[in-house]
PDB file of C-alpha atoms in Angstrom:
ATOM      1  CA  SER F 748      -0.052   0.263  -0.178  1.00 50.00           C
ATOM      2  CA  LEU F 749       1.275   3.556  -0.627  1.00 50.00           C
ATOM      3  CA  ALA F 750       0.441   4.571   2.723  1.00 53.00           C
ATOM      4  CA  LEU F 751       2.891   1.915   4.150  1.00 55.00           C
ATOM      5  CA  HIS F 752       5.613   3.666   2.383  1.00 50.00           C
ATOM      6  CA  SER F 753       4.983   7.343   3.458  1.00 50.00           C
ATOM      7  CA  VAL F 754       2.966   8.416   0.336  1.00 51.00           C
ATOM      8  CA  HIS F 755       0.002  10.469   0.575  1.00 61.00           C
ATOM      9  CA  LEU F 756      -2.026  11.948  -1.908  1.00 76.00           C
ATOM     10  CA  GLU F 757      -4.938  14.265  -1.209  1.00 90.00           C
ATOM     11  CA  ARG F 758      -8.339  13.732  -2.549  1.00 90.00           C
ATOM     12  CA  GLU F 759      -7.722  16.018  -5.397  1.00 92.00           C
ATOM     13  CA  GLN F 760      -4.784  14.711  -6.607  1.00 93.00           C
ATOM     14  CA  TRP F 761      -6.681  11.167  -6.678  1.00 94.00           C
ATOM     15  CA  LEU F 762      -9.267  13.019  -8.427  1.00 95.00           C
ATOM     16  CA  SER F 763      -6.910  14.402 -10.936  1.00 95.00           C
ATOM     17  CA  GLU F 764      -5.402  10.842 -11.315  1.00 96.00           C
ATOM     18  CA  ALA F 765      -8.856   9.432 -12.006  1.00 97.00           C
ATOM     19  CA  GLU F 766      -9.649  12.098 -14.516  1.00 96.00           C
ATOM     20  CA  ALA F 767      -6.614  11.213 -16.293  1.00 97.00           C
ATOM     21  CA  CYS F 768      -7.435   7.488 -16.490  1.00 97.00           C
ATOM     22  CA  GLU F 769     -10.845   8.308 -17.795  1.00 96.00           C
ATOM     23  CA  LYS F 770      -9.300  10.524 -20.593  1.00 96.00           C
ATOM     24  CA  GLY F 771      -6.787   7.869 -21.216  1.00 96.00           C
ATOM     25  CA  ALA F 772      -9.708   5.348 -21.656  1.00 95.00           C
ATOM     26  CA  ALA F 773      -9.439   3.574 -18.508  1.00 95.00           C
ATOM     27  CA  PRO F 774     -12.657   4.585 -17.386  1.00 95.00           C
ATOM     28  CA  ARG F 775     -13.175   1.536 -14.560  1.00 96.00           C
ATOM     29  CA  THR F 776      -9.779   2.275 -12.979  1.00 97.00           C
ATOM     30  CA  ALA F 777     -10.861   5.955 -13.331  1.00 97.00           C
ATOM     31  CA  GLN F 778     -14.348   4.984 -11.340  1.00 97.00           C
ATOM     32  CA  ALA F 779     -12.609   2.805  -8.818  1.00 96.00           C
ATOM     33  CA  ILE F 780      -9.974   5.823  -7.945  1.00 96.00           C
ATOM     34  CA  VAL F 781     -13.196   8.088  -7.315  1.00 97.00           C
ATOM     35  CA  ARG F 782     -14.604   5.370  -5.051  1.00 96.00           C
ATOM     36  CA  GLU F 783     -11.882   5.180  -2.825  1.00 94.00           C
ATOM     37  CA  ALA F 784     -10.877   8.732  -3.088  1.00 95.00           C
ATOM     38  CA  ILE F 785     -14.106  10.899  -2.772  1.00 95.00           C
ATOM     39  CA  GLY F 786     -14.732  10.710   0.816  1.00 93.00           C
ATOM     40  CA  LEU F 787     -10.866  11.446   1.968  1.00 91.00           C
ATOM     41  CA  GLY F 788     -10.770  14.858   4.187  1.00 89.00           C
ATOM     42  CA  VAL F 789     -14.623  15.567   3.631  1.00 92.00           C
ATOM     43  CA  GLU F 790     -16.543  16.603   6.648  1.00 93.00           C
ATOM     44  CA  GLU F 791     -19.820  14.159   7.029  1.00 94.00           C
ATOM     45  CA  GLU F 792     -22.070  17.125   6.742  1.00 95.00           C
ATOM     46  CA  ASP F 793     -20.263  18.351   3.608  1.00 95.00           C
ATOM     47  CA  ARG F 794     -20.228  14.997   1.658  1.00 96.00           C
ATOM     48  CA  LYS F 795     -23.390  15.708  -0.518  1.00 97.00           C
ATOM     49  CA  ARG F 796     -22.919  19.290  -1.389  1.00 96.00           C
ATOM     50  CA  MET F 797     -19.187  18.637  -2.078  1.00 96.00           C
ATOM     51  CA  TRP F 798     -19.723  15.444  -4.246  1.00 97.00           C
ATOM     52  CA  MET F 799     -22.813  16.940  -6.067  1.00 97.00           C
ATOM     53  CA  GLU F 800     -20.188  19.641  -6.880  1.00 96.00           C
ATOM     54  CA  ASP F 801     -17.369  17.438  -7.953  1.00 96.00           C
ATOM     55  CA  ALA F 802     -19.688  15.512 -10.255  1.00 97.00           C
ATOM     56  CA  ASP F 803     -20.838  18.435 -11.971  1.00 97.00           C
ATOM     57  CA  SER F 804     -17.019  19.747 -12.226  1.00 96.00           C
ATOM     58  CA  LEU F 805     -16.019  16.362 -13.829  1.00 97.00           C
ATOM     59  CA  VAL F 806     -19.037  16.173 -16.575  1.00 97.00           C
ATOM     60  CA  ALA F 807     -17.878  19.787 -17.307  1.00 97.00           C
ATOM     61  CA  ARG F 808     -14.166  18.513 -17.897  1.00 96.00           C
ATOM     62  CA  GLY F 809     -15.497  15.571 -20.103  1.00 96.00           C
ATOM     63  CA  CYS F 810     -15.441  12.787 -17.245  1.00 97.00           C
ATOM     64  CA  PRO F 811     -18.819  11.133 -17.101  1.00 97.00           C
ATOM     65  CA  GLU F 812     -17.699   8.088 -15.631  1.00 97.00           C
ATOM     66  CA  CYS F 813     -15.731   9.586 -12.938  1.00 97.00           C
ATOM     67  CA  ALA F 814     -19.221  11.669 -12.026  1.00 98.00           C
ATOM     68  CA  ARG F 815     -20.869   8.494 -12.500  1.00 98.00           C
ATOM     69  CA  ALA F 816     -18.952   6.788  -9.691  1.00 98.00           C
ATOM     70  CA  ILE F 817     -19.614   9.677  -7.413  1.00 98.00           C
ATOM     71  CA  TYR F 818     -23.182   9.383  -8.111  1.00 98.00           C
ATOM     72  CA  ALA F 819     -23.203   5.365  -7.263  1.00 98.00           C
ATOM     73  CA  VAL F 820     -20.978   6.260  -3.861  1.00 98.00           C
ATOM     74  CA  ALA F 821     -23.660   9.211  -3.035  1.00 98.00           C
ATOM     75  CA  LEU F 822     -26.616   6.794  -3.796  1.00 98.00           C
ATOM     76  CA  THR F 823     -25.241   4.577  -1.412  1.00 97.00           C
ATOM     77  CA  THR F 824     -24.436   7.040   1.431  1.00 97.00           C
ATOM     78  CA  PHE F 825     -27.878   8.773   0.946  1.00 98.00           C
ATOM     79  CA  PRO F 826     -30.078   6.330  -0.708  1.00 98.00           C
ATOM     80  CA  THR F 827     -33.130   8.208   0.570  1.00 97.00           C
ATOM     81  CA  LYS F 828     -32.349  11.599  -0.993  1.00 97.00           C
ATOM     82  CA  LYS F 829     -34.555  12.515  -3.509  1.00 97.00           C
ATOM     83  CA  SER F 830     -32.414  15.208  -5.223  1.00 97.00           C
ATOM     84  CA  VAL F 831     -29.452  12.930  -5.407  1.00 98.00           C
ATOM     85  CA  TRP F 832     -31.477  10.566  -7.136  1.00 98.00           C
ATOM     86  CA  VAL F 833     -33.003  13.109  -9.641  1.00 98.00           C
ATOM     87  CA  ARG F 834     -29.427  14.654 -10.161  1.00 98.00           C
ATOM     88  CA  ALA F 835     -28.227  10.972 -10.776  1.00 98.00           C
ATOM     89  CA  ALA F 836     -30.759  10.329 -13.257  1.00 98.00           C
ATOM     90  CA  GLN F 837     -30.228  13.574 -15.300  1.00 98.00           C
ATOM     91  CA  HIS F 838     -26.875  11.998 -15.509  1.00 98.00           C
ATOM     92  CA  GLU F 839     -27.913   8.834 -16.896  1.00 97.00           C
ATOM     93  CA  LYS F 840     -30.192  10.671 -19.410  1.00 97.00           C
ATOM     94  CA  ALA F 841     -27.532  12.662 -20.395  1.00 97.00           C
ATOM     95  CA  HIS F 842     -24.490  10.174 -20.321  1.00 97.00           C
ATOM     96  CA  GLY F 843     -25.924   6.882 -20.000  1.00 96.00           C
ATOM     97  CA  THR F 844     -28.289   4.643 -21.997  1.00 96.00           C
ATOM     98  CA  ARG F 845     -32.237   3.990 -21.977  1.00 94.00           C
ATOM     99  CA  GLU F 846     -31.260   0.992 -20.146  1.00 95.00           C
ATOM    100  CA  SER F 847     -29.081   2.453 -17.205  1.00 96.00           C
ATOM    101  CA  LEU F 848     -31.695   5.104 -16.891  1.00 97.00           C
ATOM    102  CA  ASP F 849     -34.275   2.824 -16.596  1.00 96.00           C
ATOM    103  CA  ALA F 850     -32.753   0.231 -13.872  1.00 97.00           C
ATOM    104  CA  LEU F 851     -31.462   3.879 -11.938  1.00 98.00           C
ATOM    105  CA  LEU F 852     -35.132   4.757 -11.843  1.00 97.00           C
ATOM    106  CA  ARG F 853     -36.225   1.850 -10.904  1.00 97.00           C
ATOM    107  CA  ARG F 854     -34.156   1.872  -8.055  1.00 97.00           C
ATOM    108  CA  ALA F 855     -34.759   5.264  -7.222  1.00 98.00           C
ATOM    109  CA  VAL F 856     -38.238   4.555  -6.550  1.00 97.00           C
ATOM    110  CA  SER F 857     -37.607   1.428  -4.336  1.00 97.00           C
ATOM    111  CA  TYR F 858     -35.862   3.868  -1.926  1.00 98.00           C
ATOM    112  CA  CYS F 859     -37.906   7.013  -2.736  1.00 97.00           C
ATOM    113  CA  PRO F 860     -41.797   5.608  -3.220  1.00 96.00           C
ATOM    114  CA  GLN F 861     -43.006   8.921  -2.319  1.00 95.00           C
ATOM    115  CA  ALA F 862     -41.126  11.044  -4.166  1.00 95.00           C
ATOM    116  CA  GLN F 863     -43.609  11.655  -7.331  1.00 94.00           C
ATOM    117  CA  VAL F 864     -40.869  13.149  -9.467  1.00 96.00           C
ATOM    118  CA  LEU F 865     -38.856   9.951  -9.977  1.00 97.00           C
ATOM    119  CA  TRP F 866     -42.038   8.065 -10.982  1.00 97.00           C
ATOM    120  CA  LEU F 867     -42.944  10.683 -13.558  1.00 96.00           C
ATOM    121  CA  MET F 868     -39.601  10.761 -14.848  1.00 97.00           C
ATOM    122  CA  GLY F 869     -39.796   7.098 -15.246  1.00 97.00           C
ATOM    123  CA  ALA F 870     -42.949   7.327 -17.100  1.00 97.00           C
ATOM    124  CA  LYS F 871     -42.109   9.955 -19.351  1.00 97.00           C
ATOM    125  CA  GLU F 872     -38.716   8.136 -20.330  1.00 95.00           C
ATOM    126  CA  LYS F 873     -40.832   4.985 -21.238  1.00 96.00           C
ATOM    127  CA  TRP F 874     -43.741   7.025 -23.058  1.00 96.00           C
ATOM    128  CA  GLN F 875     -40.763   8.901 -25.363  1.00 94.00           C
ATOM    129  CA  SER F 876     -39.217   5.615 -26.117  1.00 94.00           C
ATOM    130  CA  GLY F 877     -42.458   4.601 -27.395  1.00 95.00           C
ATOM    131  CA  ASP F 878     -43.604   1.955 -24.737  1.00 95.00           C
ATOM    132  CA  VAL F 879     -46.891   3.645 -23.713  1.00 96.00           C
ATOM    133  CA  GLU F 880     -47.741   0.476 -21.818  1.00 97.00           C
ATOM    134  CA  GLY F 881     -44.625   0.597 -19.916  1.00 96.00           C
ATOM    135  CA  ALA F 882     -45.283   4.086 -18.720  1.00 97.00           C
ATOM    136  CA  ARG F 883     -48.878   3.291 -18.047  1.00 97.00           C
ATOM    137  CA  ALA F 884     -47.597   0.289 -15.886  1.00 97.00           C
ATOM    138  CA  ILE F 885     -45.145   2.653 -14.074  1.00 97.00           C
ATOM    139  CA  LEU F 886     -47.901   5.219 -13.413  1.00 95.00           C
ATOM    140  CA  ASN F 887     -50.224   2.693 -11.860  1.00 95.00           C
ATOM    141  CA  GLU F 888     -47.315   1.506  -9.877  1.00 95.00           C
ATOM    142  CA  ALA F 889     -46.830   5.223  -8.605  1.00 95.00           C
ATOM    143  CA  PHE F 890     -50.550   5.498  -7.733  1.00 93.00           C
ATOM    144  CA  ARG F 891     -50.177   2.444  -5.669  1.00 93.00           C
ATOM    145  CA  ALA F 892     -47.429   3.847  -3.880  1.00 92.00           C
ATOM    146  CA  ASN F 893     -48.848   7.422  -3.604  1.00 90.00           C
ATOM    147  CA  PRO F 894     -52.588   6.616  -3.269  1.00 87.00           C
ATOM    148  CA  ASP F 895     -53.594  10.349  -1.867  1.00 81.00           C
ATOM    149  CA  SER F 896     -51.378  11.697  -4.858  1.00 74.00           C
ATOM    150  CA  GLU F 897     -53.087  13.913  -7.680  1.00 64.00           C
ATOM    151  CA  GLN F 898     -49.920  14.482  -9.887  1.00 57.00           C
TER     152      GLN F 898
END
C-alpha cells in the first residue's frame, strides 16, 4: 500500500488521477479511484454538497464515468435523498443508456416511493421511447405507492 511507504496523496490529486485515467480510456480504473478517494478529507456534513459539485465539475471537464462513480457512492451513502436520485437520473439521461436510466429510476422509486418526480421521470422516459404500456404500468405503480396523490 502507498500509505505503508509514506506516500500520501490528497483527495484532489486522486481525483485528477481518476480524470487522467478516464481520458486515457481506462474508465473502470477511474471509477475505482473515485470510489476510494471521494470521501478523503470531507466532513460528514459536507459530503452531499461537495460530491454533487465534484460530479458537476467532472462532467464539465469531460469525465462522465468519474461523475457516475460519485453518484454511485452518493446513492449508497444517501439512499433516501430524492435530490441525489434526480441528479443521478439526469446524469444517466445525458450520459448513459435508456437501460441504465430505467434501472436507476427503478432503484430510485424503491428507496423513495413517495418521490413523485422520480415516478414521473420513469413514465416519461418509457412514453418517449414509445413504450406506452410501460409508462402506464409505472404510473399505476406510482399511484399504488402514493394513493393520495393527484399528480
